Amino acid sequence: MSTANCAEELDFRLIFEEDGRQPTGRCLDVRANPSSTQNLDLQDPNLNIYHHHVTPQSQQQPQLQGTQYGAQGNPRAFDCPSIQITSIAPNNHIDQCQDVQGAEGGYSDASWSRDQLYLPVDVCYRDQTLCPSPCSSLSSRSWMSDLSSCESFSCTYDDVEGELQDAARLALGSPHGSPLGSPGCGGGAFGVELWQQKYQHPMAFSPALSPHQSPLGSPCHSPRTSVTEESWLNRRPSSRPSSRPTSPYGKRRHASSDPHACSPSPHHSPSPTPGASPRGSVTDDTWVGSPGAALGALLMSGYPELDVPSKTRRTSGQQMGLLTGQTDSGLEELRTTIPFQDSPGEESHDQDGLAELFLQVPSHFSSGLPKGHVSSPPPLDWPLPNQFNGLELKLEVQPKSYHRAHYETEGSRGSLKAASGGHPLVKLSGFSEQPVSMLLFIGTADDRYLRPHSFYQVHRVTGKTVTTSCHEQVQSNTKVLEIPLLPENDMSASIDCAGILKLRNADIELKKGETDIGRKNTRVRVVFRVAVPQADGQILWLQTASGPIECSQRSGQELPHVDSFSPSCCCGDGGDEMVIIGSNISTQSKVVFLEKGPDGKTMWEMEARILPEKSSGSSIVVQVPPYIRKQSGPVQVQFYVSNGKRRRSLTQNFTFLPNSHQRGWEVLGRISHSAPGFSAQASPDLSYYSSGELPVHCDPPQNPPPRLHHPPQPPPVTLPTALNYSQPSSMPLQPPLIPPRAALVSPLAYSVPPQPDSQGGAGISVSPSLSRASFVTSVEPQKEAVLLNTVPVLNIKQEPEEQPTLGCLGLQEITLDDGE
DNA sequence: CTCCTGGAAAGATGA
DNA sequence: CGTCATCTTTCCAGG
């Protein structure tokens, strides 16, 4: 096991690093906490608000643009030492591509100087490259492939042009909606679609309503640009099999050792290539960058247009909103604070070549921005508050925690559903003057840093059962659904038009710059954003996200989850019958009791016998095994339910009383119940009793459980060393978590102290002594969890059911409990 | 006939 | 290098 654990931990690290955490501490200043997107408190005076002023025609000065862009698009961008990049020689390939695009698109970015380009942008967004997926649904098929596989796209760039043109045509011809949206798009169009959307169809997105359109301008480009790069890159190496192998063709090593992927750039580092960095860096960067985000709500002005019927408006290209000066302070800070989001250094290192690519990117990018249009929605990875000034975007009905995503090779698997059987419901309160558009995209389940998910894209579901109108668009390579919130509907919308598309891991991972690992990265959150026009012409952006949703097919044996059990103690002789109630528990399951020493080592372990005849449905009855070790007093042990090697429930605390003890004693353990405070470090037993936990009278063992022991809300923490799975996850998947950086960010009132160094900026605060632990967070979730638990105020939400293992397994590993 | 689904076989990955 | 346990992705079939 240990071995296994280790492995997992490693994986995790990778994931985390890539995903979420930001490596560097550089951005401590970040104001916003990405992760807590949901909880930012705008009220806080300290929060900066970005105003978006529209500058209609004016093209922003390059500088400004850069800045603005950065702000908007990506925090990181600001600082991004584009310079470095600049210096790097551009890559021919790239150039070509860009040129092509630019030409095609008609956007040239002459206006932009490369210098101004920021890599960061790219970084921020998952790389476009990666993004391919973004396309999402297009069809379900392949957009990614097409796009993603650079090959497809880039490889033939000749063709590409053609495509672009086509796209352009389409764009022109069709209302925005069509091209993108429909699933049918399929095919090769992906690139085109993106293209269109971004460039061609600004309008496609409803302008008025949706600010987001801008996406394009934004970072996306850059990122995606990366696509270009990638494509190029990929292409070059033609070695790569077709972009989409039937099977994941290349097997991808998690380690990112993937030759292909990196071929161009050696660095594997999370943020390998500049371009590449996308995700990883993104994450990181974003994180850092987010500072801007820190702002909380973003106010973008310039949407004069809001009034305008979206359809009519052309937002076009420009969407990228530039942040207007107002941001100055904010931006400035950001810049200063965030020297390089992307960690240019890294990028620069390995990637000269890459850099070039990136540079190239700008072209598109620029093309979009300059146009002067206005506003663009903030980058998708920016944290935004869910409420501000009386306005609140709330997910009134949460989606089920499980939704099997469909592959491009499959048909749709339907829209997200609510646990109740209906569909998720989102409502904007505090505003009903006019229709507003809401954006929906699939984000990561990483609470620490909410950002678009690389391996999943939202997919527009159509059909007679769908009552909510919406249309697809692509922002920063991420597919986004735009759904109107109408006053007549009480500014709420039933999300019955959104499904989830799974992109092949191989497709995404091969993208350059992609740092995330797809394997076991199967949880997502649905993110909702809305742009609310303010009286002063500014636009306030609010965001909220759903709880984590497991998207992989459920296997026969799901992760078992113990809801309650009784009794929670018995004498050392064992033999008592214990009822365990929970989900995914059957007579096929195994119940193992064990005791761990202070060092986390298993000192005793024994499997309990299941009594099938007394078990039923969601509960099983087991015979408590005898505790064979010497005991002079009560001994706290743990037990877990297992459905297989990797499917174990969280460990539950159980107490063996001395035989001499009077039976009937039950200890209420904080440990067991409130457990949060329990940490492996401390010897459980000692702490337990010493703490004065009180023994409570417990039902006689034989009695049917009058009262079941409920797992601690926060699942009890198990010893770090303990089984891999047993640890409750400290990782906050839930929104409730406080943004790690929140503290930093602003005076937001978070009970949890910020952790500067925490990579991901986990929302968890750790006591000083534990600081190291915090560091560990990303890497060793479990341990962290433990440590965290010790902390006074953790907001971490645990999902008991799920994962014991957040840490080890990784977020992904955990299987959500649908409950259904 | 298309869209949804649930299941599962075939492959891919890692341990 | 082989084996095993998992995961991922592609197919099937029924409603």
XYZ file of C-alpha atoms in Angstrom, chain A residues 456-811:
356
model
C -13.998 18.621 -19.930
C -16.031 21.115 -21.834
C -19.564 22.131 -21.510
C -21.731 20.767 -24.253
C -24.922 22.336 -25.411
C -27.747 19.904 -25.195
C -30.616 20.364 -27.535
C -33.886 18.625 -27.859
C -37.473 18.864 -27.074
C -36.923 18.504 -23.441
C -34.680 21.489 -23.357
C -36.525 24.620 -22.421
C -33.681 26.954 -21.771
C -32.227 28.776 -24.681
C -28.552 29.161 -24.860
C -25.776 29.319 -27.268
C -22.238 28.220 -27.278
C -19.217 30.301 -27.611
C -15.612 29.788 -26.983
C -13.684 31.898 -24.645
C -10.099 31.280 -24.237
C -10.384 27.943 -25.680
C -12.962 27.036 -23.240
C -16.409 26.374 -24.434
C -18.906 28.562 -22.736
C -22.654 28.489 -22.838
C -24.419 31.746 -22.715
C -27.767 31.609 -21.052
C -30.030 34.587 -20.589
C -31.441 35.486 -17.227
C -34.679 37.272 -17.830
C -36.697 39.462 -15.549
C -39.751 37.542 -16.510
C -38.172 34.420 -15.207
C -37.216 36.056 -12.021
C -33.686 36.312 -13.268
C -33.252 32.624 -12.932
C -32.545 29.839 -15.363
C -32.957 26.128 -15.294
C -29.844 24.541 -16.627
C -31.295 21.869 -18.814
C -29.217 22.637 -21.835
C -25.767 21.844 -20.530
C -24.050 18.518 -20.815
C -20.436 17.671 -20.303
C -18.057 16.524 -22.978
C -14.972 14.551 -22.065
C -11.936 15.166 -24.151
C -9.469 12.421 -24.521
C -6.667 12.700 -22.118
C -4.143 12.018 -24.763
C -5.394 14.821 -26.879
C -5.143 17.317 -24.166
C -2.044 16.153 -22.536
C -0.128 16.212 -25.678
C -0.797 19.761 -26.140
C 2.067 21.772 -25.514
C 1.989 23.533 -22.425
C -0.609 21.461 -20.918
C 0.433 20.522 -17.518
C -2.592 18.897 -16.169
C -2.976 15.224 -16.129
C -6.189 13.736 -17.253
C -5.962 10.451 -15.557
C -8.162 10.360 -12.573
C -8.872 13.982 -13.053
C -12.536 13.358 -13.467
C -14.217 15.846 -11.251
C -15.459 19.152 -12.371
C -17.532 22.042 -11.198
C -19.971 23.969 -13.245
C -19.157 27.621 -13.143
C -21.678 30.364 -13.705
C -20.844 33.943 -14.389
C -23.029 36.883 -14.975
C -22.296 40.413 -16.023
C -24.572 42.883 -14.368
C -24.671 46.378 -15.733
C -24.382 49.004 -13.085
C -25.921 52.390 -12.961
C -22.656 54.024 -13.600
C -22.150 52.123 -16.749
C -19.791 49.666 -15.298
C -20.321 46.026 -15.378
C -20.217 43.922 -12.349
C -19.158 40.353 -12.745
C -20.328 37.780 -10.320
C -19.574 34.115 -10.328
C -20.658 31.045 -8.529
C -19.845 27.405 -8.989
C -21.475 24.105 -8.292
C -20.166 21.484 -6.006
C -17.851 18.920 -7.499
C -19.290 16.595 -10.071
C -17.786 13.232 -10.843
C -17.809 12.713 -14.568
C -16.380 9.276 -15.117
C -18.486 6.258 -15.628
C -19.248 4.707 -12.411
C -17.916 1.347 -12.000
C -19.642 -1.398 -10.257
C -17.895 -0.799 -7.086
C -18.029 2.690 -6.078
C -16.201 4.147 -3.236
C -18.065 3.085 -0.160
C -19.163 5.669 2.236
C -20.082 5.209 5.844
C -22.948 7.356 6.925
C -23.258 5.939 10.356
C -22.541 2.917 12.416
C -23.311 1.541 15.788
C -22.137 0.755 18.243
C -18.969 2.757 18.163
C -17.310 0.798 20.894
C -17.261 -2.582 22.470
C -15.069 -4.623 24.664
C -11.826 -6.006 23.488
C -13.278 -9.428 23.009
C -15.168 -8.205 20.045
C -17.942 -10.311 18.751
C -20.491 -7.570 18.910
C -22.540 -6.934 15.889
C -22.065 -3.570 14.387
C -24.431 -2.058 11.882
C -22.876 0.080 9.224
C -25.099 2.251 7.148
C -23.882 4.045 4.106
C -23.686 4.010 0.384
C -21.952 1.587 -1.890
C -21.687 -0.858 0.917
C -22.669 -4.437 0.371
C -21.981 -7.845 1.659
C -19.299 -8.002 -0.947
C -17.506 -5.250 0.819
C -14.864 -5.845 3.394
C -14.719 -4.180 6.757
C -11.279 -3.916 8.210
C -10.418 -2.810 11.697
C -6.975 -1.536 12.347
C -4.895 0.322 14.816
C -2.157 2.631 13.946
C 0.693 3.698 16.033
C 1.828 7.211 16.540
C 4.077 6.828 13.631
C 1.217 5.953 11.458
C 2.233 2.406 11.136
C -0.400 -0.185 11.259
C 0.002 -2.037 14.500
C -2.970 -4.248 14.247
C -5.386 -5.092 11.545
C -8.229 -7.514 11.276
C -11.097 -8.017 8.959
C -14.524 -8.146 10.432
C -16.889 -10.864 9.421
C -19.891 -9.664 7.547
C -23.197 -11.169 8.462
C -25.017 -11.285 5.156
C -28.163 -12.552 6.635
C -28.512 -9.486 8.724
C -27.375 -7.087 6.100
C -29.575 -5.368 3.650
C -29.641 -2.672 1.117
C -27.552 0.184 2.248
C -26.490 -1.370 5.493
C -24.465 -4.316 6.543
C -23.969 -5.993 9.864
C -20.522 -7.118 10.816
C -19.129 -8.889 13.758
C -16.523 -6.796 15.484
C -13.272 -8.702 15.560
C -11.535 -9.213 18.853
C -8.825 -6.794 19.747
C -5.899 -8.963 20.358
C -3.460 -6.576 21.826
C -2.944 -5.719 25.368
C -4.984 -2.897 26.532
C -5.016 -1.260 29.824
C -7.646 1.172 28.865
C -9.828 2.118 26.021
C -8.100 1.832 22.723
C -9.165 3.738 19.754
C -8.853 1.978 16.481
C -10.288 2.622 13.094
C -12.160 0.640 10.564
C -13.001 1.187 6.975
C -15.206 -0.400 4.416
C -13.505 -1.543 1.260
C -14.838 -2.412 -2.127
C -11.465 -3.122 -3.496
C -7.983 -2.021 -3.231
C -8.612 1.474 -4.221
C -12.045 1.847 -2.990
C -12.053 2.326 0.666
C -14.216 4.478 2.759
C -12.807 6.944 5.128
C -11.685 5.333 8.285
C -14.066 5.538 11.156
C -13.046 5.534 14.740
C -14.013 2.697 16.937
C -13.104 2.107 20.524
C -12.218 -1.120 22.230
C -12.863 -0.934 25.902
C -10.942 -2.991 28.337
C -12.677 -6.177 28.943
C -12.983 -5.215 32.472
C -14.727 -2.163 31.369
C -18.271 -2.045 31.594
C -19.687 -2.559 28.253
C -22.097 -0.064 27.386
C -19.672 2.674 27.324
C -19.382 4.505 24.293
C -17.008 7.155 23.657
C -18.108 9.946 21.648
C -15.168 10.849 20.050
C -14.476 14.046 18.963
C -12.211 12.134 17.193
C -14.780 10.314 15.592
C -17.283 12.896 15.307
C -15.757 16.104 15.326
C -12.721 14.762 14.325
C -11.299 17.578 12.647
C -9.007 18.224 15.352
C -7.627 14.879 15.472
C -4.401 14.468 13.929
C -2.269 11.677 13.301
C 0.552 13.372 14.809
C -0.880 13.187 18.104
C -1.448 9.831 19.291
C -5.004 9.379 18.873
C -5.593 7.443 21.822
C -3.914 9.707 24.130
C -5.321 12.761 22.875
C -8.572 11.253 22.786
C -8.887 10.407 26.265
C -6.753 12.938 27.721
C -8.718 15.523 26.103
C -11.440 14.585 28.261
C -13.555 13.377 25.657
C -16.324 12.024 27.279
C -17.472 8.717 27.335
C -20.963 8.434 26.686
C -23.204 5.795 27.522
C -23.504 3.594 24.707
C -25.938 1.153 23.766
C -25.196 -2.266 24.500
C -23.385 -3.734 21.776
C -25.811 -6.221 20.937
C -28.452 -3.784 20.722
C -29.391 -2.742 17.472
C -28.009 0.454 17.097
C -30.203 2.771 18.694
C -28.041 5.466 17.847
C -25.747 5.372 15.042
C -22.496 6.896 15.059
C -22.318 9.417 12.411
C -19.160 10.114 10.806
C -17.746 13.303 11.781
C -18.818 16.014 9.766
C -15.515 16.703 8.887
C -14.487 13.299 8.483
C -12.282 12.202 11.090
C -8.832 12.538 10.205
C -6.821 9.540 10.130
C -3.270 9.192 10.646
C -1.306 10.413 7.856
C 0.530 7.375 7.496
C -2.489 5.465 7.608
C -3.988 3.911 4.700
C -3.974 5.828 1.711
C -7.485 6.257 1.458
C -8.494 6.684 4.849
C -7.652 10.236 5.111
C -10.352 12.587 4.824
C -9.595 15.028 2.403
C -8.718 18.242 3.595
C -8.783 19.493 0.230
C -11.496 21.654 -0.047
C -13.448 20.848 -2.913
C -16.224 22.827 -1.796
C -16.878 26.329 -2.194
C -17.050 26.930 1.361
C -13.466 27.004 1.480
C -12.011 30.183 1.940
C -9.862 31.370 -0.613
C -6.495 30.891 0.474
C -5.424 34.034 -0.708
C -8.366 35.727 0.407
C -6.675 36.874 3.337
C -4.069 38.278 1.296
C -6.338 39.632 -0.973
C -8.217 41.809 0.949
C -9.640 42.353 4.041
C -12.094 39.912 3.188
C -13.143 38.403 6.218
C -11.935 35.019 6.156
C -11.377 33.231 9.179
C -8.658 31.340 7.721
C -5.344 32.838 7.492
C -3.840 32.952 4.163
C -1.033 30.855 3.383
C 1.413 32.586 1.497
C 3.355 29.778 0.518
C 0.791 27.370 -0.070
C 1.087 26.518 -3.487
C -2.240 26.290 -4.541
C -3.149 28.690 -2.178
C -5.109 26.164 -0.592
C -7.779 27.695 1.257
C -6.668 26.089 4.283
C -4.756 27.875 6.763
C -2.218 26.181 8.709
C -0.818 27.021 11.958
C 2.602 28.338 11.850
C 4.075 25.302 13.112
C 2.374 23.476 10.480
C 3.284 25.795 7.821
C 5.340 23.235 6.313
C 2.381 21.205 6.078
C 0.683 23.735 4.112
C 3.359 23.516 1.740
C 2.774 19.988 1.508
C -0.691 20.415 0.686
C -0.456 20.005 -2.812
C 1.787 17.247 -2.648
C 0.498 15.293 0.106
C -2.987 16.062 0.561
C -3.622 13.591 3.151
C -1.110 14.727 5.450
C -2.106 18.073 4.852
C -5.499 17.292 5.649
C -4.491 16.113 8.902
C -2.567 19.068 9.659
C -5.192 21.223 8.508
C -7.611 19.697 10.668
C -5.702 20.818 13.519
C -6.254 24.264 12.484
C -8.905 26.048 14.236
C -10.894 27.346 11.549
C -10.928 25.342 8.568
C -13.492 25.859 6.176
C -12.675 22.965 4.323
C -15.561 21.120 3.348
C -15.088 17.613 3.435
C -16.819 15.266 1.465
C -16.709 12.427 3.599
C -18.073 10.160 1.349
C -15.888 10.781 -1.141
C -12.673 10.625 -0.606
C -10.798 9.653 1.862
C -8.123 10.176 -0.252
C -8.159 13.327 -1.649
C -4.739 13.597 -0.910
C -3.432 10.509 -2.211
C -5.792 9.940 -4.851
C -6.073 13.280 -5.969
C -9.172 15.039 -6.292
